[in-house]
Structures are given as structure tokens and as C-alpha cells.
Short mmCIF file of C-alpha atoms in Angstrom, two decimals:
data_model
loop_
_atom_site.label_atom_id
_atom_site.label_comp_id
_atom_site.label_asym_id
_atom_site.label_seq_id
_atom_site.Cartn_x
_atom_site.Cartn_y
_atom_site.Cartn_z
CA UNK A 4 109.32 82.84 86.17
CA UNK A 5 110.64 82.68 89.72
CA UNK A 6 108.06 81.83 92.36
CA UNK A 7 107.48 84.57 94.97
CA UNK A 8 109.84 84.08 97.92
CA UNK A 9 112.20 81.67 96.12
CA UNK A 10 114.72 84.38 95.27
CA UNK A 11 114.63 85.65 98.85
CA UNK A 12 115.04 82.12 100.21
CA UNK A 13 118.00 81.44 97.91
CA UNK A 14 119.65 84.69 99.00
CA UNK A 15 119.21 83.87 102.68
CA UNK A 16 120.70 80.39 102.16
CA UNK A 17 123.77 81.84 100.43
CA UNK A 18 124.11 84.39 103.24
CA UNK A 19 123.91 81.60 105.82
CA UNK A 20 126.61 79.59 104.01
CA UNK A 21 128.89 82.65 103.85
CA UNK A 22 128.42 83.23 107.59
CA UNK A 23 129.20 79.56 108.33
CA UNK A 24 132.40 79.76 106.21
CA UNK A 25 133.61 83.03 107.79
CA UNK A 26 132.72 81.79 111.27
CA UNK A 27 134.61 78.51 110.78
CA UNK A 28 137.70 80.07 109.15
CA UNK A 29 138.23 83.21 111.22
CA UNK A 30 135.87 83.81 114.15
CA UNK A 31 135.86 80.25 115.55
CA UNK A 32 139.27 79.28 114.15
CA UNK A 33 139.75 75.59 114.89
CA UNK A 34 143.30 76.02 116.22
CA UNK A 35 143.43 79.51 117.70
CA UNK A 36 139.91 79.71 119.15
CA UNK A 37 138.93 76.09 119.80
CA UNK A 38 142.47 74.75 120.38
CA UNK A 39 141.90 71.60 118.32
CA UNK A 40 144.64 70.03 116.18
CA UNK A 41 147.45 71.64 118.18
CA UNK A 42 149.83 68.66 117.76
CA UNK A 43 150.27 68.94 113.97
CA UNK A 44 149.91 72.75 114.18
CA UNK A 45 153.07 73.00 116.29
CA UNK A 46 154.90 70.04 114.74
CA UNK A 47 154.61 70.85 111.01
CA UNK A 48 154.92 74.64 111.18
CA UNK A 49 158.73 74.82 111.01
CA UNK A 50 158.80 75.43 107.25
CA UNK A 51 156.34 77.17 104.94
CA UNK A 52 156.29 74.42 102.29
CA UNK A 53 155.49 71.61 104.74
CA UNK A 54 152.90 73.80 106.49
CA UNK A 55 151.19 74.53 103.16
CA UNK A 56 151.31 70.83 102.26
CA UNK A 57 149.75 69.87 105.58
CA UNK A 58 147.09 72.54 105.07
CA UNK A 59 146.26 71.12 101.64
CA UNK A 60 145.97 67.60 103.06
CA UNK A 61 143.69 68.83 105.86
CA UNK A 62 141.51 70.74 103.36
CA UNK A 63 141.04 67.57 101.30
CA UNK A 64 140.34 65.30 104.27
CA UNK A 65 138.03 67.77 106.04
CA UNK A 66 136.00 68.59 102.93
CA UNK A 67 135.42 64.97 101.91
CA UNK A 68 134.93 63.71 105.48
CA UNK A 69 132.36 66.43 106.20
CA UNK A 70 130.32 65.33 103.17
CA UNK A 71 130.70 61.57 103.71
CA UNK A 72 130.01 61.64 107.47
CA UNK A 73 126.95 63.83 106.87
CA UNK A 74 125.60 61.30 104.36
CA UNK A 75 126.30 58.34 106.64
CA UNK A 76 124.66 60.04 109.62
CA UNK A 77 121.53 61.12 107.74
CA UNK A 78 120.89 57.92 105.79
CA UNK A 79 122.30 55.19 108.04
CA UNK A 80 122.93 56.17 111.66
CA UNK A 81 119.96 58.49 112.29
CA UNK A 82 117.25 56.26 110.67
CA UNK A 83 118.63 53.16 112.45
CA UNK A 84 118.87 55.09 115.76
CA UNK A 85 122.59 54.35 116.01
CA UNK A 86 123.63 57.86 117.09
CA UNK A 87 125.94 56.43 119.77
CA UNK A 88 128.13 54.89 117.03
CA UNK A 89 128.82 58.19 115.25
CA UNK A 90 132.23 58.83 116.84
CA UNK A 91 133.58 55.37 115.92
CA UNK A 92 132.11 55.49 112.39
CA UNK A 93 133.45 59.01 111.77
CA UNK A 94 136.96 57.98 112.91
CA UNK A 95 136.89 55.02 110.48
CA UNK A 96 135.80 57.29 107.59
CA UNK A 97 138.54 59.83 108.40
CA UNK A 98 141.15 57.06 108.68
CA UNK A 99 140.21 55.72 105.24
CA UNK A 100 140.47 59.21 103.68
CA UNK A 101 143.87 59.83 105.29
CA UNK A 102 145.12 56.55 103.83
CA UNK A 103 144.06 57.76 100.37
CA UNK A 104 145.90 61.08 100.86
CA UNK A 105 148.97 59.22 102.14
CA UNK A 106 149.08 56.89 99.12
CA UNK A 107 148.53 59.81 96.72
CA UNK A 108 151.36 61.92 98.21
CA UNK A 109 153.71 58.93 98.40
CA UNK A 110 153.33 58.33 94.65
CA UNK A 111 153.06 61.91 93.35
CA UNK A 112 154.97 64.16 95.82
CA UNK A 113 157.39 61.90 97.75
CA UNK A 114 159.39 64.89 99.05
CA UNK A 115 156.29 66.36 100.75
CA UNK A 116 155.32 62.89 101.97
CA UNK A 117 158.73 62.53 103.69
CA UNK A 118 158.64 66.11 105.03
CA UNK A 119 155.23 65.62 106.68
CA UNK A 120 156.45 62.35 108.17
CA UNK A 121 154.47 61.07 111.13
CA UNK A 122 152.13 64.07 111.11
CA UNK A 123 150.33 62.91 107.97
CA UNK A 124 148.87 59.72 109.53
CA UNK A 125 148.21 61.83 112.65
CA UNK A 126 145.41 63.57 110.69
CA UNK A 127 143.44 60.39 111.48
CA UNK A 128 143.54 61.25 115.18
CA UNK A 129 143.50 65.02 114.59
CA UNK A 130 140.70 66.15 116.87
CA UNK A 131 140.02 69.09 114.52
CA UNK A 132 138.81 66.74 111.75
CA UNK A 133 136.67 64.64 114.09
CA UNK A 134 135.46 67.79 115.86
CA UNK A 135 134.08 69.23 112.61
CA UNK A 136 132.22 65.99 111.77
CA UNK A 137 130.62 65.95 115.25
CA UNK A 138 129.86 69.70 115.15
CA UNK A 139 128.04 69.28 111.83
CA UNK A 140 125.76 66.68 113.43
CA UNK A 141 125.22 68.68 116.64
CA UNK A 142 124.30 71.83 114.68
CA UNK A 143 121.93 69.87 112.43
CA UNK A 144 123.74 70.96 109.27
CA UNK A 145 122.65 69.61 105.88
CA UNK A 146 125.05 68.30 103.22
CA UNK A 147 125.98 71.69 101.76
CA UNK A 148 126.27 73.35 105.17
CA UNK A 149 128.48 70.49 106.40
CA UNK A 150 130.82 70.80 103.42
CA UNK A 151 131.01 74.61 103.75
CA UNK A 152 131.76 74.28 107.47
CA UNK A 153 134.43 71.68 106.68
CA UNK A 154 136.06 73.80 103.97
CA UNK A 155 135.90 76.94 106.16
CA UNK A 156 137.48 75.13 109.11
CA UNK A 157 140.21 73.63 106.91
CA UNK A 158 140.98 77.02 105.33
CA UNK A 159 141.19 78.54 108.82
CA UNK A 160 143.56 75.75 109.86
CA UNK A 161 145.71 76.32 106.77
CA UNK A 162 145.83 80.10 107.32
CA UNK A 163 146.92 79.55 110.93
CA UNK A 164 149.63 76.97 110.24
CA UNK A 165 151.07 78.90 107.26
CA UNK A 166 151.14 82.16 109.27
CA UNK A 167 152.89 80.42 112.18
CA UNK A 168 155.39 78.79 109.78
CA UNK A 169 156.16 82.19 108.22
CA UNK A 170 156.73 83.76 111.65
CA UNK A 171 158.90 80.83 112.79
CA UNK A 172 161.08 81.12 109.67
CA UNK A 173 161.57 84.85 110.34
CA UNK A 174 162.43 84.50 114.04
CA UNK A 175 164.73 81.50 113.49
CA UNK A 176 167.84 83.69 113.26
CA UNK A 177 166.77 86.08 116.04
CA UNK A 178 168.55 86.32 119.38
CA UNK A 179 165.94 84.66 121.61
CA UNK A 180 166.60 84.28 125.37
CA UNK A 181 167.71 80.73 126.23
CA UNK A 182 164.63 79.91 128.33
CA UNK A 183 162.32 80.87 125.45
CA UNK A 184 164.10 78.96 122.70
CA UNK A 185 162.27 76.10 120.98
CA UNK A 186 158.71 75.28 122.03
CA UNK A 187 158.20 78.21 124.51
CA UNK A 188 158.63 80.93 121.85
CA UNK A 189 156.37 78.97 119.47
CA UNK A 190 153.63 78.77 122.13
CA UNK A 191 154.00 82.49 122.90
CA UNK A 192 153.72 83.24 119.17
CA UNK A 193 150.62 81.04 118.86
CA UNK A 194 149.12 82.83 121.86
CA UNK A 195 149.70 86.24 120.26
CA UNK A 196 148.13 84.94 117.03
CA UNK A 197 145.09 83.76 119.02
CA UNK A 198 144.73 87.27 120.51
CA UNK A 199 144.96 88.77 116.99
CA UNK A 200 142.29 86.36 115.67
CA UNK A 201 140.06 87.34 118.60
CA UNK A 202 139.57 90.62 116.73
CA UNK A 203 137.51 88.77 114.11
CA UNK A 204 134.82 88.02 116.72
CA UNK A 205 133.08 91.28 115.80
CA UNK A 206 132.45 90.07 112.23
CA UNK A 207 129.46 87.91 113.19
#
């Protein structure tokens, strides 16, 4: 039989994980609320297919890096009292994972690899990925919580970049005033998206 309290504890843990995922994806959206990872967000959102590809790459890197950095911190850095090295170590882990993604895409989907161009290696220095790894440590998240936070953040990033790409494709043929053409209209659009996402703040 189930021990008294175990079922309740399991339910509360699942509820906590769901709240972490929703918070990371929508309420505290990494791009539109925390303004991290703006470079790739603006640079790769010209077309839907490249935006979706970038989102997939970020989901992979963020999920694995959240798990690996959590393990390294708990079993190596924290016991050895090397907390001050976490930023450097996390960057090295992320860089290694990005290299794996790069090699995989180059061999399997060369068209996507070429379309992403310089923005794929830029995931290494994407402050969104590093920010999640550091946030997991600061919040004292365990392995499962870290992975859920990583997946939630990556899904939120993917939703944002795909939405922006869709909007940019639709407004491409519109008659936009000269002074707003190019980057200005993209920034205005991103700002309006950020206001829309602000509505999710009432969820938690």
C-alpha cells in the first residue's frame, strides 16, 4: 500500500513542476520578460523554418545543459566549495553541447545548418542558456526541477521566436513607413508581444 502522505507529497511535487514549467515558458518568458537571448531572437526570426530550427536547437541545448550543470554543481562544485567557478564551468558545458548540435545538423540537415549560420554557434554565448543554468543554482533546484525549468524556458523561447517569425513573414509585404522599416518595426513588434505576454502574469 501507499504510505500516508506519500500520495499527497507526490501530487505537490508534480504541481510544483507544472508551476515551474508554466512560469518559465509564459510568465517569466526568457526573451519577452527577462530580455535574454535577444541577439538570436531578432537575427533568426526572419523565416518560420529557421526560427523553428533554432528553437529546436535551443530546446536540446537548454534541456541537456540544465541537467548536466545541475549534476556538476551538486557533485563537484558545491562539495569542493568551488562555487565561484560555476559561470566558467557552465559556459564550457554549454559550448560542448552546442558543438554536438552543430556537428549533428551539419551532417543530417545541412540546409538548416546553413540557414542558421553564425547564430548556431552563438547559442554558446546566448545569455538565455547560461542564465537558466545560473538560475537553477540560485533557486536551489534539484535535477528534475532544473530540467523542467530548462525545458519550460526553451519552449517559451521557441514560442516567442516562432511567433515573431510568423508576424515578420506577414508584414514583409506591408507598406511600412521608411523610418520604421527593418529593425525598428521588428523591435516594435517584439515590444507589443512582450505586452501581450504580460497578461500571463496572472496565471501564477
